[in-house]
């Protein structure tokens, strides 16, 4: 009896092994790996979908302009692509009579910097300039709003415009403010609104261009876009293709690191450590997830009726009829023995052969007929059912 009591009072203590500890932490390990994979996939997708720098001479994406730059090089034009303002100035100083192409939608350059570049270039082509850029480079011209026409005719004596004939019209427009200035306005889109204006001042040409489609890879082959871009940029033996960045801006200020208090870094690191410790602490106490079946089963008929009520409430008769048509076309294809990849036209032709009916009548029922009220919707639904019954009856061996 004493031995039994002693055996009963004895407890066994088991020290956790590495396998047990790993099993307990398996959920958090899998969750961390899953989050890392999601982050990698998101970064890869973002990089793949990026269109690169718009109108960059080194960007082969649809938004870039590498196609124009390469064609100009093949025609003997020395295309230089400086990355900084000082590089652009050096390139212009090395060769007198150069052409400068500028696209600066963010306004990184101020008026003094723009005028310095204009003084160094023989021909200055500015794509989609802002109000500040127009006032600094071409005060004879003013902005005239957005141009949304699909195409524009040259309508002027500018050689590049005559070579293009017609170009894509999407972009911005300009208006000549000083009639006495030596300007040539091309591609009119309205009353005194033009997409290309060339200004001659002291023997130098400044051309403001609003039709951006003429300079990107995606639309350069349309209409006379390529002729316009190549003619404007290829008039000199040397072309400086310059896209300013924030590094070229003359506006300087304290950085984010300089504005951040010194204690923010230490507190942030401490919060990260506390969050990780809390995750492990509470994660072990919560335990594994419990799988529980849902107590509700939704019948397919209830889903169908609910969708039908939504269509009725929104008066979506055509959408409701299209849903019925999709089912009818699938069933007719099976009745006619057509493969799964058969098109609607194949189904119409097969049904016409089986029923000896006009294919146009069947096409109207399966594709083009639109109900104007609920009565016509019911009638077309009945006709679809009658058509299925007729096909089933006609293909049944007698």
GROMACS .gro file of C-alpha atoms in nm:
model
  398
    1UNK     CA    1   0.000   0.000   0.000
    2UNK     CA    2   0.292   0.232   0.079
    3UNK     CA    3   0.459   0.146  -0.252
    4UNK     CA    4   0.137   0.221  -0.434
    5UNK     CA    5   0.106   0.560  -0.268
    6UNK     CA    6   0.467   0.639  -0.341
    7UNK     CA    7   0.425   0.546  -0.709
    8UNK     CA    8   0.108   0.754  -0.727
    9UNK     CA    9   0.278   1.060  -0.582
   10UNK     CA   10   0.572   1.038  -0.821
   11UNK     CA   11   0.563   1.286  -1.120
   12UNK     CA   12   0.771   1.277  -1.435
   13UNK     CA   13   0.931   1.597  -1.568
   14UNK     CA   14   1.023   1.605  -1.936
   15UNK     CA   15   1.272   1.863  -2.062
   16UNK     CA   16   1.159   2.021  -2.395
   17UNK     CA   17   1.372   1.905  -2.688
   18UNK     CA   18   1.474   2.101  -2.996
   19UNK     CA   19   1.212   1.917  -3.201
   20UNK     CA   20   0.931   2.017  -2.962
   21UNK     CA   21   1.047   2.381  -2.954
   22UNK     CA   22   1.068   2.389  -3.334
   23UNK     CA   23   0.719   2.242  -3.364
   24UNK     CA   24   0.579   2.512  -3.137
   25UNK     CA   25   0.746   2.786  -3.341
   26UNK     CA   26   0.658   2.634  -3.679
   27UNK     CA   27   0.362   2.865  -3.732
   28UNK     CA   28   0.568   3.181  -3.683
   29UNK     CA   29   0.846   3.050  -3.906
   30UNK     CA   30   0.601   2.972  -4.186
   31UNK     CA   31   0.432   3.312  -4.140
   32UNK     CA   32   0.766   3.495  -4.162
   33UNK     CA   33   0.866   3.305  -4.477
   34UNK     CA   34   0.525   3.379  -4.630
   35UNK     CA   35   0.554   3.752  -4.560
   36UNK     CA   36   0.904   3.760  -4.709
   37UNK     CA   37   0.779   3.588  -5.025
   38UNK     CA   38   0.490   3.835  -5.054
   39UNK     CA   39   0.733   4.126  -5.020
   40UNK     CA   40   0.967   3.983  -5.285
   41UNK     CA   41   0.679   3.922  -5.526
   42UNK     CA   42   0.543   4.273  -5.470
   43UNK     CA   43   0.883   4.430  -5.534
   44UNK     CA   44   0.929   4.221  -5.848
   45UNK     CA   45   0.583   4.314  -5.976
   46UNK     CA   46   0.644   4.682  -5.908
   47UNK     CA   47   0.974   4.673  -6.092
   48UNK     CA   48   0.825   4.484  -6.386
   49UNK     CA   49   0.529   4.720  -6.422
   50UNK     CA   50   0.739   5.035  -6.400
   51UNK     CA   51   0.759   5.225  -6.726
   52UNK     CA   52   1.093   5.383  -6.644
   53UNK     CA   53   1.175   5.750  -6.690
   54UNK     CA   54   0.934   5.910  -6.941
   55UNK     CA   55   1.096   6.040  -7.262
   56UNK     CA   56   1.438   5.910  -7.160
   57UNK     CA   57   1.677   5.839  -7.447
   58UNK     CA   58   1.786   5.519  -7.269
   59UNK     CA   59   1.437   5.390  -7.183
   60UNK     CA   60   1.305   5.122  -7.419
   61UNK     CA   61   0.966   5.100  -7.243
   62UNK     CA   62   0.653   5.245  -7.411
   63UNK     CA   63   0.692   5.569  -7.214
   64UNK     CA   64   1.058   5.610  -7.314
   65UNK     CA   65   1.218   5.760  -7.624
   66UNK     CA   66   1.504   5.522  -7.699
   67UNK     CA   67   1.369   5.450  -8.048
   68UNK     CA   68   1.408   5.814  -8.156
   69UNK     CA   69   1.756   5.841  -8.007
   70UNK     CA   70   1.876   5.524  -8.181
   71UNK     CA   71   1.739   5.634  -8.520
   72UNK     CA   72   1.913   5.970  -8.483
   73UNK     CA   73   2.241   5.793  -8.406
   74UNK     CA   74   2.199   5.581  -8.718
   75UNK     CA   75   2.152   5.902  -8.918
   76UNK     CA   76   2.487   6.033  -8.793
   77UNK     CA   77   2.369   6.256  -8.508
   78UNK     CA   78   2.589   6.251  -8.199
   79UNK     CA   79   2.333   6.200  -7.920
   80UNK     CA   80   2.464   6.291  -7.574
   81UNK     CA   81   2.262   6.203  -7.262
   82UNK     CA   82   2.401   6.400  -6.965
   83UNK     CA   83   2.269   6.316  -6.620
   84UNK     CA   84   2.335   6.655  -6.457
   85UNK     CA   85   2.302   7.023  -6.538
   86UNK     CA   86   2.680   7.069  -6.540
   87UNK     CA   87   2.711   6.778  -6.782
   88UNK     CA   88   2.455   6.935  -7.015
   89UNK     CA   89   2.641   7.267  -7.010
   90UNK     CA   90   2.973   7.096  -7.084
   91UNK     CA   91   2.821   6.903  -7.374
   92UNK     CA   92   2.676   7.221  -7.525
   93UNK     CA   93   3.003   7.412  -7.488
   94UNK     CA   94   3.204   7.138  -7.660
   95UNK     CA   95   3.012   7.175  -7.985
   96UNK     CA   96   2.878   7.505  -8.118
   97UNK     CA   97   2.543   7.487  -8.294
   98UNK     CA   98   2.409   7.194  -8.089
   99UNK     CA   99   2.044   7.106  -8.039
  100UNK     CA  100   1.915   7.071  -7.683
  101UNK     CA  101   1.610   6.860  -7.595
  102UNK     CA  102   1.457   6.929  -7.252
  103UNK     CA  103   1.171   6.766  -7.064
  104UNK     CA  104   1.125   6.891  -6.707
  105UNK     CA  105   0.763   6.840  -6.591
  106UNK     CA  106   0.858   6.883  -6.224
  107UNK     CA  107   1.018   7.225  -6.278
  108UNK     CA  108   1.355   7.130  -6.131
  109UNK     CA  109   1.535   7.413  -6.314
  110UNK     CA  110   1.473   7.779  -6.232
  111UNK     CA  111   1.454   8.064  -6.484
  112UNK     CA  112   1.824   8.150  -6.461
  113UNK     CA  113   1.929   7.791  -6.531
  114UNK     CA  114   1.690   7.764  -6.825
  115UNK     CA  115   1.815   8.088  -6.980
  116UNK     CA  116   2.177   7.974  -6.939
  117UNK     CA  117   2.099   7.656  -7.133
  118UNK     CA  118   1.911   7.853  -7.400
  119UNK     CA  119   2.215   8.079  -7.449
  120UNK     CA  120   2.441   7.776  -7.508
  121UNK     CA  121   2.217   7.590  -7.756
  122UNK     CA  122   2.161   7.685  -8.119
  123UNK     CA  123   1.827   7.503  -8.120
  124UNK     CA  124   1.629   7.445  -7.802
  125UNK     CA  125   1.336   7.196  -7.814
  126UNK     CA  126   1.122   7.202  -7.497
  127UNK     CA  127   0.864   6.926  -7.461
  128UNK     CA  128   0.540   7.002  -7.272
  129UNK     CA  129   0.680   7.305  -7.084
  130UNK     CA  130   0.526   7.443  -6.768
  131UNK     CA  131   0.408   7.802  -6.725
  132UNK     CA  132   0.737   7.902  -6.557
  133UNK     CA  133   0.942   7.743  -6.836
  134UNK     CA  134   0.740   7.916  -7.108
  135UNK     CA  135   0.767   8.254  -6.938
  136UNK     CA  136   1.144   8.211  -6.897
  137UNK     CA  137   1.228   8.075  -7.242
  138UNK     CA  138   0.953   8.203  -7.471
  139UNK     CA  139   0.761   8.499  -7.327
  140UNK     CA  140   0.614   8.552  -7.673
  141UNK     CA  141   0.406   8.236  -7.615
  142UNK     CA  142   0.145   8.146  -7.352
  143UNK     CA  143  -0.019   7.821  -7.248
  144UNK     CA  144  -0.359   7.748  -7.403
  145UNK     CA  145  -0.477   7.442  -7.210
  146UNK     CA  146  -0.510   7.074  -7.296
  147UNK     CA  147  -0.542   6.947  -7.655
  148UNK     CA  148  -0.744   6.627  -7.692
  149UNK     CA  149  -0.782   6.589  -8.068
  150UNK     CA  150  -0.678   6.258  -8.221
  151UNK     CA  151  -0.472   6.416  -8.499
  152UNK     CA  152  -0.359   6.759  -8.613
  153UNK     CA  153  -0.252   6.893  -8.952
  154UNK     CA  154   0.068   7.096  -8.990
  155UNK     CA  155  -0.072   7.406  -9.155
  156UNK     CA  156   0.255   7.602  -9.146
  157UNK     CA  157   0.590   7.647  -9.321
  158UNK     CA  158   0.812   7.493  -9.053
  159UNK     CA  159   1.020   7.222  -9.229
  160UNK     CA  160   0.973   6.968  -8.950
  161UNK     CA  161   0.595   7.021  -8.954
  162UNK     CA  162   0.577   6.995  -9.334
  163UNK     CA  163   0.771   6.666  -9.318
  164UNK     CA  164   0.528   6.527  -9.060
  165UNK     CA  165   0.203   6.632  -9.228
  166UNK     CA  166  -0.026   6.508  -8.952
  167UNK     CA  167   0.064   6.412  -8.595
  168UNK     CA  168  -0.113   6.284  -8.285
  169UNK     CA  169  -0.295   6.568  -8.113
  170UNK     CA  170  -0.287   6.461  -7.748
  171UNK     CA  171  -0.092   6.704  -7.530
  172UNK     CA  172  -0.096   7.074  -7.453
  173UNK     CA  173  -0.152   7.383  -7.666
  174UNK     CA  174   0.007   7.726  -7.691
  175UNK     CA  175  -0.102   8.072  -7.798
  176UNK     CA  176   0.116   8.339  -7.959
  177UNK     CA  177   0.101   8.651  -7.741
  178UNK     CA  178   0.331   8.880  -7.940
  179UNK     CA  179   0.226   8.901  -8.307
  180UNK     CA  180   0.535   9.109  -8.385
  181UNK     CA  181   0.772   8.830  -8.274
  182UNK     CA  182   0.934   8.605  -8.531
  183UNK     CA  183   0.728   8.292  -8.463
  184UNK     CA  184   0.595   8.001  -8.664
  185UNK     CA  185   0.284   7.832  -8.519
  186UNK     CA  186   0.190   7.482  -8.636
  187UNK     CA  187  -0.071   7.212  -8.578
  188UNK     CA  188  -0.370   7.430  -8.491
  189UNK     CA  189  -0.636   7.269  -8.270
  190UNK     CA  190  -0.866   7.566  -8.219
  191UNK     CA  191  -0.885   7.941  -8.240
  192UNK     CA  192  -0.525   8.066  -8.204
  193UNK     CA  193  -0.423   7.741  -8.031
  194UNK     CA  194  -0.122   7.549  -8.163
  195UNK     CA  195   0.072   7.241  -8.051
  196UNK     CA  196   0.412   7.347  -8.189
  197UNK     CA  197   0.549   7.703  -8.189
  198UNK     CA  198   0.899   7.790  -8.313
  199UNK     CA  199   1.050   8.122  -8.198
  200UNK     CA  200   1.358   8.274  -8.361
  201UNK     CA  201   1.552   8.515  -8.140
  202UNK     CA  202   1.904   8.641  -8.212
  203UNK     CA  203   1.954   8.365  -8.467
  204UNK     CA  204   1.863   8.091  -8.218
  205UNK     CA  205   1.554   7.872  -8.237
  206UNK     CA  206   1.340   7.785  -7.935
  207UNK     CA  207   1.066   7.535  -8.017
  208UNK     CA  208   0.792   7.457  -7.764
  209UNK     CA  209   0.620   7.126  -7.836
  210UNK     CA  210   0.294   7.016  -7.678
  211UNK     CA  211   0.220   6.693  -7.866
  212UNK     CA  212   0.397   6.443  -7.639
  213UNK     CA  213   0.287   6.134  -7.837
  214UNK     CA  214   0.538   6.222  -8.107
  215UNK     CA  215   0.831   6.152  -7.874
  216UNK     CA  216   0.750   5.826  -7.693
  217UNK     CA  217   0.816   5.472  -7.813
  218UNK     CA  218   0.450   5.373  -7.797
  219UNK     CA  219   0.314   5.633  -8.041
  220UNK     CA  220   0.617   5.742  -8.243
  221UNK     CA  221   0.522   5.518  -8.536
  222UNK     CA  222   0.171   5.667  -8.565
  223UNK     CA  223   0.089   5.921  -8.836
  224UNK     CA  224   0.379   6.166  -8.887
  225UNK     CA  225   0.502   6.156  -8.526
  226UNK     CA  226   0.841   6.009  -8.614
  227UNK     CA  227   0.900   6.264  -8.890
  228UNK     CA  228   0.826   6.553  -8.653
  229UNK     CA  229   1.052   6.425  -8.374
  230UNK     CA  230   1.341   6.331  -8.602
  231UNK     CA  231   1.322   6.657  -8.795
  232UNK     CA  232   1.317   6.876  -8.483
  233UNK     CA  233   1.598   6.689  -8.307
  234UNK     CA  234   1.812   6.601  -8.606
  235UNK     CA  235   1.879   6.950  -8.751
  236UNK     CA  236   2.227   6.964  -8.591
  237UNK     CA  237   2.516   6.721  -8.587
  238UNK     CA  238   2.504   6.705  -8.208
  239UNK     CA  239   2.199   6.655  -7.986
  240UNK     CA  240   2.206   6.697  -7.607
  241UNK     CA  241   1.918   6.499  -7.455
  242UNK     CA  242   1.873   6.633  -7.101
  243UNK     CA  243   1.609   6.539  -6.842
  244UNK     CA  244   1.666   6.744  -6.523
  245UNK     CA  245   1.632   6.578  -6.182
  246UNK     CA  246   1.584   6.703  -5.828
  247UNK     CA  247   1.964   6.702  -5.789
  248UNK     CA  248   1.981   6.989  -6.039
  249UNK     CA  249   1.733   7.203  -5.847
  250UNK     CA  250   1.866   7.530  -5.710
  251UNK     CA  251   1.625   7.513  -5.416
  252UNK     CA  252   1.808   7.366  -5.119
  253UNK     CA  253   1.684   7.288  -4.769
  254UNK     CA  254   1.744   7.061  -4.473
  255UNK     CA  255   1.714   6.689  -4.538
  256UNK     CA  256   1.478   6.456  -4.356
  257UNK     CA  257   1.767   6.324  -4.148
  258UNK     CA  258   1.852   6.677  -4.039
  259UNK     CA  259   1.490   6.752  -3.943
  260UNK     CA  260   1.449   6.429  -3.745
  261UNK     CA  261   1.519   6.457  -3.370
  262UNK     CA  262   1.807   6.249  -3.237
  263UNK     CA  263   1.586   6.040  -3.007
  264UNK     CA  264   1.364   5.908  -3.291
  265UNK     CA  265   1.614   5.643  -3.404
  266UNK     CA  266   1.663   5.491  -3.060
  267UNK     CA  267   1.290   5.490  -2.980
  268UNK     CA  268   1.207   5.331  -3.317
  269UNK     CA  269   1.460   5.050  -3.262
  270UNK     CA  270   1.324   4.990  -2.912
  271UNK     CA  271   0.966   4.971  -3.044
  272UNK     CA  272   1.069   4.713  -3.305
  273UNK     CA  273   1.234   4.497  -3.038
  274UNK     CA  274   0.928   4.526  -2.811
  275UNK     CA  275   0.693   4.433  -3.098
  276UNK     CA  276   0.898   4.121  -3.183
  277UNK     CA  277   0.914   4.016  -2.815
  278UNK     CA  278   0.538   4.070  -2.774
  279UNK     CA  279   0.469   3.862  -3.086
  280UNK     CA  280   0.665   3.563  -2.949
  281UNK     CA  281   0.519   3.608  -2.599
  282UNK     CA  282   0.154   3.627  -2.699
  283UNK     CA  283   0.193   3.385  -2.989
  284UNK     CA  284   0.291   3.096  -2.761
  285UNK     CA  285   0.005   3.170  -2.520
  286UNK     CA  286  -0.261   3.180  -2.793
  287UNK     CA  287  -0.168   2.835  -2.920
  288UNK     CA  288  -0.248   2.683  -3.259
  289UNK     CA  289  -0.546   2.787  -3.469
  290UNK     CA  290  -0.867   2.584  -3.443
  291UNK     CA  291  -1.033   2.480  -3.767
  292UNK     CA  292  -1.413   2.500  -3.752
  293UNK     CA  293  -1.653   2.426  -4.034
  294UNK     CA  294  -1.902   2.693  -4.124
  295UNK     CA  295  -2.254   2.604  -4.007
  296UNK     CA  296  -2.425   2.767  -4.308
  297UNK     CA  297  -2.465   2.607  -4.649
  298UNK     CA  298  -2.587   2.838  -4.927
  299UNK     CA  299  -2.776   2.665  -5.206
  300UNK     CA  300  -2.699   2.754  -5.565
  301UNK     CA  301  -3.065   2.839  -5.626
  302UNK     CA  302  -3.059   3.101  -5.351
  303UNK     CA  303  -2.750   3.262  -5.503
  304UNK     CA  304  -2.918   3.266  -5.844
  305UNK     CA  305  -3.238   3.420  -5.706
  306UNK     CA  306  -3.042   3.682  -5.513
  307UNK     CA  307  -2.849   3.784  -5.823
  308UNK     CA  308  -3.171   3.797  -6.023
  309UNK     CA  309  -3.326   4.033  -5.765
  310UNK     CA  310  -3.020   4.259  -5.789
  311UNK     CA  311  -3.053   4.268  -6.169
  312UNK     CA  312  -3.424   4.348  -6.136
  313UNK     CA  313  -3.365   4.623  -5.881
  314UNK     CA  314  -3.099   4.786  -6.098
  315UNK     CA  315  -3.302   4.740  -6.422
  316UNK     CA  316  -3.002   4.553  -6.566
  317UNK     CA  317  -3.209   4.371  -6.827
  318UNK     CA  318  -2.928   4.333  -7.081
  319UNK     CA  319  -2.692   4.194  -6.818
  320UNK     CA  320  -2.954   3.944  -6.705
  321UNK     CA  321  -3.017   3.842  -7.066
  322UNK     CA  322  -2.642   3.804  -7.128
  323UNK     CA  323  -2.623   3.563  -6.833
  324UNK     CA  324  -2.901   3.357  -6.988
  325UNK     CA  325  -2.732   3.372  -7.328
  326UNK     CA  326  -2.403   3.242  -7.189
  327UNK     CA  327  -2.579   2.937  -7.050
  328UNK     CA  328  -2.776   2.882  -7.372
  329UNK     CA  329  -2.465   2.907  -7.592
  330UNK     CA  330  -2.282   2.652  -7.374
  331UNK     CA  331  -2.573   2.407  -7.384
  332UNK     CA  332  -2.627   2.453  -7.760
  333UNK     CA  333  -2.259   2.383  -7.823
  334UNK     CA  334  -2.286   2.058  -7.627
  335UNK     CA  335  -2.605   1.957  -7.811
  336UNK     CA  336  -2.440   2.023  -8.149
  337UNK     CA  337  -2.129   1.829  -8.053
  338UNK     CA  338  -1.894   2.125  -8.082
  339UNK     CA  339  -1.558   2.132  -7.901
  340UNK     CA  340  -1.504   2.343  -7.588
  341UNK     CA  341  -1.301   2.602  -7.783
  342UNK     CA  342  -1.580   2.669  -8.032
  343UNK     CA  343  -1.674   3.036  -8.076
  344UNK     CA  344  -2.022   3.186  -8.070
  345UNK     CA  345  -2.012   3.212  -8.450
  346UNK     CA  346  -1.945   2.837  -8.470
  347UNK     CA  347  -2.244   2.772  -8.242
  348UNK     CA  348  -2.469   2.999  -8.453
  349UNK     CA  349  -2.366   2.821  -8.773
  350UNK     CA  350  -2.422   2.477  -8.621
  351UNK     CA  351  -2.765   2.571  -8.481
  352UNK     CA  352  -2.865   2.718  -8.818
  353UNK     CA  353  -2.774   2.391  -8.993
  354UNK     CA  354  -2.965   2.180  -8.742
  355UNK     CA  355  -3.282   2.393  -8.730
  356UNK     CA  356  -3.273   2.525  -9.090
  357UNK     CA  357  -3.327   2.877  -8.955
  358UNK     CA  358  -3.172   3.203  -9.071
  359UNK     CA  359  -2.828   3.255  -8.906
  360UNK     CA  360  -2.902   3.627  -8.875
  361UNK     CA  361  -3.214   3.550  -8.670
  362UNK     CA  362  -3.018   3.318  -8.440
  363UNK     CA  363  -2.736   3.573  -8.410
  364UNK     CA  364  -2.983   3.840  -8.310
  365UNK     CA  365  -3.128   3.616  -8.040
  366UNK     CA  366  -2.789   3.506  -7.902
  367UNK     CA  367  -2.595   3.831  -7.943
  368UNK     CA  368  -2.752   4.158  -8.052
  369UNK     CA  369  -3.114   4.175  -7.936
  370UNK     CA  370  -3.160   4.416  -7.642
  371UNK     CA  371  -3.469   4.414  -7.418
  372UNK     CA  372  -3.629   4.754  -7.366
  373UNK     CA  373  -3.862   4.640  -7.088
  374UNK     CA  374  -3.933   4.341  -6.867
  375UNK     CA  375  -4.184   4.197  -7.114
  376UNK     CA  376  -3.924   4.182  -7.392
  377UNK     CA  377  -3.676   4.026  -7.148
  378UNK     CA  378  -3.923   3.747  -7.068
  379UNK     CA  379  -3.998   3.701  -7.439
  380UNK     CA  380  -3.631   3.669  -7.530
  381UNK     CA  381  -3.578   3.428  -7.241
  382UNK     CA  382  -3.862   3.212  -7.369
  383UNK     CA  383  -3.717   3.221  -7.721
  384UNK     CA  384  -3.384   3.098  -7.586
  385UNK     CA  385  -3.559   2.805  -7.418
  386UNK     CA  386  -3.757   2.730  -7.736
  387UNK     CA  387  -3.435   2.735  -7.939
  388UNK     CA  388  -3.270   2.486  -7.704
  389UNK     CA  389  -3.575   2.258  -7.719
  390UNK     CA  390  -3.584   2.279  -8.099
  391UNK     CA  391  -3.216   2.188  -8.133
  392UNK     CA  392  -3.256   1.900  -7.888
  393UNK     CA  393  -3.557   1.771  -8.082
  394UNK     CA  394  -3.397   1.808  -8.426
  395UNK     CA  395  -3.073   1.631  -8.340
  396UNK     CA  396  -3.255   1.342  -8.170
  397UNK     CA  397  -3.248   1.042  -8.402
  398UNK     CA  398  -3.591   0.960  -8.540
   0.00000   0.00000   0.00000
